[in-house]
Each structure stands twice: as C-alpha cells, then as structure tokens.
Short mmCIF file of C-alpha atoms in Angstrom, two decimals:
data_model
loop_
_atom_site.label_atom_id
_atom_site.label_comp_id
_atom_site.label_asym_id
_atom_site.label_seq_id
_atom_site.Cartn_x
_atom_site.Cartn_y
_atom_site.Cartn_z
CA UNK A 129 -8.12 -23.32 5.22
CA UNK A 130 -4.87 -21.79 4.75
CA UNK A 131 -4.52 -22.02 0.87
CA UNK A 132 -0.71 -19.93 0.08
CA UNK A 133 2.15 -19.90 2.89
CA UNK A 134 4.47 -17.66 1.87
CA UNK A 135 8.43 -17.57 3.27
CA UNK A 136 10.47 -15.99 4.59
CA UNK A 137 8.22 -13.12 6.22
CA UNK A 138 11.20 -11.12 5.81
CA UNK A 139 14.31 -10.97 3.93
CA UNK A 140 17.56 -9.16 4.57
CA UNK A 141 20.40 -9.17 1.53
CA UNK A 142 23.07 -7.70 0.91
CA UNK A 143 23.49 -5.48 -2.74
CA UNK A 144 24.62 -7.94 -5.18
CA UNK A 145 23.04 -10.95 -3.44
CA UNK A 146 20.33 -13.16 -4.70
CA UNK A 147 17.02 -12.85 -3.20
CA UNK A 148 14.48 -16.00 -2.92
CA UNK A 149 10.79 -16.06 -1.61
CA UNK A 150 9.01 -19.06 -1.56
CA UNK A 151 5.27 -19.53 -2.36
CA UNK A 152 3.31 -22.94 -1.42
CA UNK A 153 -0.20 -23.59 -2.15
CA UNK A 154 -2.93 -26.31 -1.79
CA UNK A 155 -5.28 -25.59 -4.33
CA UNK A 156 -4.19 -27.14 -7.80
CA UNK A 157 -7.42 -25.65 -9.90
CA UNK A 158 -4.38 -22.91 -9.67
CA UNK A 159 -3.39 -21.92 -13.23
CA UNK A 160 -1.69 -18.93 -12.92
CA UNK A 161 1.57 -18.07 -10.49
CA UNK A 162 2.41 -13.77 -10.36
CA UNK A 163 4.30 -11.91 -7.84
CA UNK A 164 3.26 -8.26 -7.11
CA UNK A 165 5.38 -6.36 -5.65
CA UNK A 166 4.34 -2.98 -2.98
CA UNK A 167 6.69 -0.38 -2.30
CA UNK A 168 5.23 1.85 0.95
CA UNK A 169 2.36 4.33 -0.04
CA UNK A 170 1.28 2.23 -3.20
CA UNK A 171 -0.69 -0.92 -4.72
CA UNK A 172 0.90 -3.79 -5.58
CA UNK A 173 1.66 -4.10 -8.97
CA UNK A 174 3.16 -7.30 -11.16
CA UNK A 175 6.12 -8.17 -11.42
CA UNK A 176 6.20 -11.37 -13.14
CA UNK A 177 3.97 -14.39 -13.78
CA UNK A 178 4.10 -17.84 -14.82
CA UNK A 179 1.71 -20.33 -16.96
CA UNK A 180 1.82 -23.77 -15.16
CA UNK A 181 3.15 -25.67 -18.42
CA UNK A 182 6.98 -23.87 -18.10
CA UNK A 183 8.99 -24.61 -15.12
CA UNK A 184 10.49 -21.32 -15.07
CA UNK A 185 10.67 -17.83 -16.54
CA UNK A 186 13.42 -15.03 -16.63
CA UNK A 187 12.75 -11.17 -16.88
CA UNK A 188 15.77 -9.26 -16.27
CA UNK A 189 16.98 -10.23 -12.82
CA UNK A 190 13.92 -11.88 -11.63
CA UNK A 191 13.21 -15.27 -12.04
CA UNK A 192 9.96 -17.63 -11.30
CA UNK A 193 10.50 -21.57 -11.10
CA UNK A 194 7.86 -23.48 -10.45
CA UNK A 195 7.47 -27.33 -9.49
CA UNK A 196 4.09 -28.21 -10.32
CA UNK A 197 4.42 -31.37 -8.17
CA UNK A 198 5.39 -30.08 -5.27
CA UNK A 199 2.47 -27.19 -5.29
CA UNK A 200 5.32 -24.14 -4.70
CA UNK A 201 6.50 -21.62 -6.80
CA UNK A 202 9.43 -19.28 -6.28
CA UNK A 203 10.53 -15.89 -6.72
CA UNK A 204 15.06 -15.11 -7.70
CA UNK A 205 15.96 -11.61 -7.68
CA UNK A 206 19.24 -11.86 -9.31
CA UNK A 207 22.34 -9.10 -8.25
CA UNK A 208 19.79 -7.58 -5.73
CA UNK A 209 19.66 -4.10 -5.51
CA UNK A 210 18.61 -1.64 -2.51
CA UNK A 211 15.62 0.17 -5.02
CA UNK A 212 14.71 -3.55 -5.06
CA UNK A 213 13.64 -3.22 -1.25
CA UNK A 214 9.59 -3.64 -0.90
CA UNK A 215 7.60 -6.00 0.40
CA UNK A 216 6.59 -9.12 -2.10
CA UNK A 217 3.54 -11.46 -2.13
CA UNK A 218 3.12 -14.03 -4.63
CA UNK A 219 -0.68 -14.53 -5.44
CA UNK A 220 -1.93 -17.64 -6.92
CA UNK A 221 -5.25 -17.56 -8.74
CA UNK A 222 -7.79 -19.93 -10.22
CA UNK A 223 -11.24 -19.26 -9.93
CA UNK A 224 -10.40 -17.12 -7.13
CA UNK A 225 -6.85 -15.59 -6.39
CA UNK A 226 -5.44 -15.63 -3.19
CA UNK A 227 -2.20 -13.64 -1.75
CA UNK A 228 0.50 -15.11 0.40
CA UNK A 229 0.99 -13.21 3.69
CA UNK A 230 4.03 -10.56 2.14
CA UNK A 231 7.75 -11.11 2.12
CA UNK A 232 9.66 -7.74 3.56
CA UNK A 233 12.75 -7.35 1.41
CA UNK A 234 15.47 -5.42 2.58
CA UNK A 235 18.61 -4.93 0.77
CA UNK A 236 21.35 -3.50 2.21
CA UNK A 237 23.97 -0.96 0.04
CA UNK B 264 -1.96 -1.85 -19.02
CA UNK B 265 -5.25 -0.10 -17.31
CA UNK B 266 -4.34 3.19 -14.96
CA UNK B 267 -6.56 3.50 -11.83
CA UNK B 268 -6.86 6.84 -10.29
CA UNK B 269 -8.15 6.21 -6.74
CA UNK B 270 -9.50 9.23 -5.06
CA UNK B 271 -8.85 10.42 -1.73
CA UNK B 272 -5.45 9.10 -1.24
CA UNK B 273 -5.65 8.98 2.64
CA UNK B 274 -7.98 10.91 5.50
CA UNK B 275 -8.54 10.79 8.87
CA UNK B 276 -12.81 10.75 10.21
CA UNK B 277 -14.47 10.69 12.91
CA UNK B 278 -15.79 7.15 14.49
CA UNK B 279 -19.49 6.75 13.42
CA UNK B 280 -18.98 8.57 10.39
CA UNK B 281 -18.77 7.56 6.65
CA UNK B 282 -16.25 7.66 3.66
CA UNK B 283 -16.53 7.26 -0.07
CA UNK B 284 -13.62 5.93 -2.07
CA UNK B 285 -13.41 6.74 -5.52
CA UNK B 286 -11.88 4.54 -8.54
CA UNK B 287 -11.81 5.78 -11.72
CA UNK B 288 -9.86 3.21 -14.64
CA UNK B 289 -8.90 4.90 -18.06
CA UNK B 290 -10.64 1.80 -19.82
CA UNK B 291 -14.10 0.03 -19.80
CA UNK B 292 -13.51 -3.15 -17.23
CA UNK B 293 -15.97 -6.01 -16.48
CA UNK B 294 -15.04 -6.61 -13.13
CA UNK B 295 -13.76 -4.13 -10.63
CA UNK B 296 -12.21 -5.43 -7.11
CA UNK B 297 -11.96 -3.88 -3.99
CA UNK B 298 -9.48 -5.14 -1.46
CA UNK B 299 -8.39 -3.79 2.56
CA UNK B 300 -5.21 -4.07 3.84
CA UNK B 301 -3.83 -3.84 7.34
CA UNK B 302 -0.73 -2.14 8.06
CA UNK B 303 2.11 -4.83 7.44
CA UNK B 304 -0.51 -7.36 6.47
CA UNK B 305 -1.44 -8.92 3.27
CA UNK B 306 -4.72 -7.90 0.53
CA UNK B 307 -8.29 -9.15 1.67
CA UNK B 308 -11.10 -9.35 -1.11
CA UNK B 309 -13.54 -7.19 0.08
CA UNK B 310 -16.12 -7.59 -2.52
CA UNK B 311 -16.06 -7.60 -6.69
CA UNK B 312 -18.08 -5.14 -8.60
CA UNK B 313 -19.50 -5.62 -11.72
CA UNK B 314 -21.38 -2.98 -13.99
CA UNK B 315 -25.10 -3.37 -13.69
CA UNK B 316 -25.41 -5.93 -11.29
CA UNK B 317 -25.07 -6.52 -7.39
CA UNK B 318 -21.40 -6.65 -5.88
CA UNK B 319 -20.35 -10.09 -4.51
CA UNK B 320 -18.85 -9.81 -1.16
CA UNK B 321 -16.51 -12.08 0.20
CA UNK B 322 -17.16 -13.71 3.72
CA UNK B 323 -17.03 -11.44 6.89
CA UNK B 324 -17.92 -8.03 4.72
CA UNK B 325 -21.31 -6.95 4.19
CA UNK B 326 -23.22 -4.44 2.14
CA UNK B 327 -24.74 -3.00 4.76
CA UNK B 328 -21.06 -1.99 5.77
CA UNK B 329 -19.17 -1.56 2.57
CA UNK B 330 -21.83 -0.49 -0.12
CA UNK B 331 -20.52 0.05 -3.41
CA UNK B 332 -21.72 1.07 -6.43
CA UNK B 333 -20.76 0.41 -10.27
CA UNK B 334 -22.28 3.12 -12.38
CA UNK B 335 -20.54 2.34 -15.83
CA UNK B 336 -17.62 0.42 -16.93
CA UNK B 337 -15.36 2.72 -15.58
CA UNK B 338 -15.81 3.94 -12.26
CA UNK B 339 -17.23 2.30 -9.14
CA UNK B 340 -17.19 3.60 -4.98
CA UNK B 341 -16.89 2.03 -1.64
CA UNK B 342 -18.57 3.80 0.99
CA UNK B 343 -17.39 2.64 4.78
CA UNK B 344 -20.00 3.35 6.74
CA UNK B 345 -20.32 4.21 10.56
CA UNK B 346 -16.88 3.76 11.15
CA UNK B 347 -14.93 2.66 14.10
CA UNK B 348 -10.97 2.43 14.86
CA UNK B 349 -11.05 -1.35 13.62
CA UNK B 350 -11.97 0.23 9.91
CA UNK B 351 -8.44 1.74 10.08
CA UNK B 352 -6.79 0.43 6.91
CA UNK B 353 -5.60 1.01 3.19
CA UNK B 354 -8.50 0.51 0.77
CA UNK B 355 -7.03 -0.54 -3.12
CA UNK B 356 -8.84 -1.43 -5.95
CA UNK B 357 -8.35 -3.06 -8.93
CA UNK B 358 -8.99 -4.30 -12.30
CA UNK B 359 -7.99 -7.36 -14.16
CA UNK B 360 -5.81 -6.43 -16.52
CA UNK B 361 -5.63 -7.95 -19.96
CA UNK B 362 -2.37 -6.51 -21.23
CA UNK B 363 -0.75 -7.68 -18.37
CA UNK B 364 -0.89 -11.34 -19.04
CA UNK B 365 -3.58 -11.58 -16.98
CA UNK B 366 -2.61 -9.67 -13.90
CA UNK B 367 -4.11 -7.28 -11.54
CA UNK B 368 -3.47 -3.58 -11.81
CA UNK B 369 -4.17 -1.74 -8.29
CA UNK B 370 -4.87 1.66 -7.73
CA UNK B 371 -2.44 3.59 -5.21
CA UNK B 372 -4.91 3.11 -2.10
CA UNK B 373 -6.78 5.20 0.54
CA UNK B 374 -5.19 5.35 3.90
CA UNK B 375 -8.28 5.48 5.94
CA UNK B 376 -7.47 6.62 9.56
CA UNK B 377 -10.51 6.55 11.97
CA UNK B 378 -10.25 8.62 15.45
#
C-alpha cells in the first residue's frame, strides 16, 4: 500500500521563481506534516512542519498549506534561490512516519 | 536540537564481509532509528533501537542481517553482515528530536560501497 505520493519527481526553476512540491497521503491517523530537505553527501534534515489544526505556516520563504480534506500537503519556496537546490521529501508521520519518494530541485542562476 | 556524529562516513569492503556503523548523539534519546537509502531513492526504516531492549525491524530486514546494538542512551551500531553488491547504499540514523517540534534529526550517513 502506497501510503505518500510525492510530485513532481523533479523540479527545475528559475532564481526568483516559486517552487511547489506536492505531498498526498492515505493514512489520516497522520498528525504531523514536515519536509526534510538533503543536500548530496548529508541526512535530511527539517525544514518545516505543520500541526493538522492550521492550514498553513510561513518560515521565511517557505511555506506549508495543508488541506486536511483532501489528504495533501504542500511545500512554497518563495523567490527560489540556486543554494536552495537539493532534493525534498515531505514525510508524514503518525504512529509510524513514512517519506514520499524525493522531489529533485534544481534552480537555475 | 540533538547532533549525531555517525562514524565511518563512507568505505568500500569486500562481498562476504562485514561493517559496523557507528552513531553517537550528544544527548540521552529513547529511540534511535536506522534508515538505508539507495542512490536517488527515498529513506527505508531499517529497524528502531531502543536502550535495553530488542530492536524492532521493519519488514524485509532481519537481525540476522542488520544486528544492532543499543548500549546506553547515547550510542547504538549497525553491523551489515556478509555483504553483497545489493548492500550498496547510504546508512543514516536518527533520533527524534524534541526541540525540533517533533522532527527527526539524521546523522550525515555511511556510504557503504561493496565490491
């Protein structure tokens, strides 16, 4: 059972642009939304997370909404820059936490 | 948040041989996690280790292959045993990580290479 599709597998933006990854799951005992992000040679580390009783939350340029209804979640990097270029998985978690198959971002200077 | 040192960074053995990962965390942690990933592919739960009991391994891993111990509250191995090109992969652990609203902190990884 395929429990997080994640989209697009990869991403190509230009500096400036706005970035958006899209996270879809089945399980709803899900109560708590994060996207890690992996640059090459290291482990993922968080970025941001989301509670599932806000619809969205804002750190700097990077934004999480989240539509409890429709079981997805999203990741906005705002004014995307190329240091911004890693590969992102959003990684849903309940009693277990599961990670979407990784989002390649590429931004180009 | 918790810092993992995870010790050796990468190597390269010989098929039918065995390596020991290390994972130290600069704080006492109930639960320690170790994960595999493919090149280009996403994290796979290996197994979650706990201090003092058993580790819990996830379906299609096995003890017999990926032993691992949990000494204290800090530290905690993964052997891969009698390796073979397939075992070929980044080995991360991690910790849950209270300060971080609840997220996981990963170590850097082992790049396992097996010729």
């Amino acid at each position: 059972q395929q429990q997080v599709k994640q989209s697009p597998q990869s991403l190509i933006v230009q500096k400036g642009g706005i970035s958006i990854i899209n996270c879809a799951y089945e399980n709803t005992a899900f109560d708590y939304f994060p996207w890690y992000q992996q640059f090459p040679g290291k482990g993922p580390a968080l970025l941001i997370a989301i509670r599932p009783d806000v619809s969205e939350k804002k750190e700097g340029r990077f934004t999480i909404s989240f539509n409890k209804s429709a079981k997805q979640f999203s990741l906005h990097i705002m004014d995307s820059q190329p240091g911004d270029s890693a590969t992102y998985f959003c990684a849903p978690r309940g009693n277990d936490m599961r990670f979407g198959a990784g989002t390649r971002l590429t931004v180009k200077p | 948040s918790a810092v993992i040192s995870q010790k050796p960074s990468r190597d390269i053995c010989q098929r039918g041989t065995s390596l020991t990962i290390q994972c130290q965390v600069d704080s006492q942690v109930t639960m320690m996690f170790w994960y595999r990933q493919q090149p280009g592919q996403s994290l796979t739960l290996i197994a979650t280790a706990n201090q003092g009991s058993e580790a819990t391994y996830e379906s299609g891993f096995v003890i017999d292959k990926f032993p691992i111990s949990r000494p204290n509250l800090t530290f905690s191995t993964l052997t891969v045993s009698n390796m073979s090109p397939e075992d070929s992969s980044i080995y991360l652990c991690s910790v849950e990580d209270w300060d971080r609203e609840w997220g996981y902190t990963f170590g850097s990884g082992t790049r396992l290479t097996v010729v």
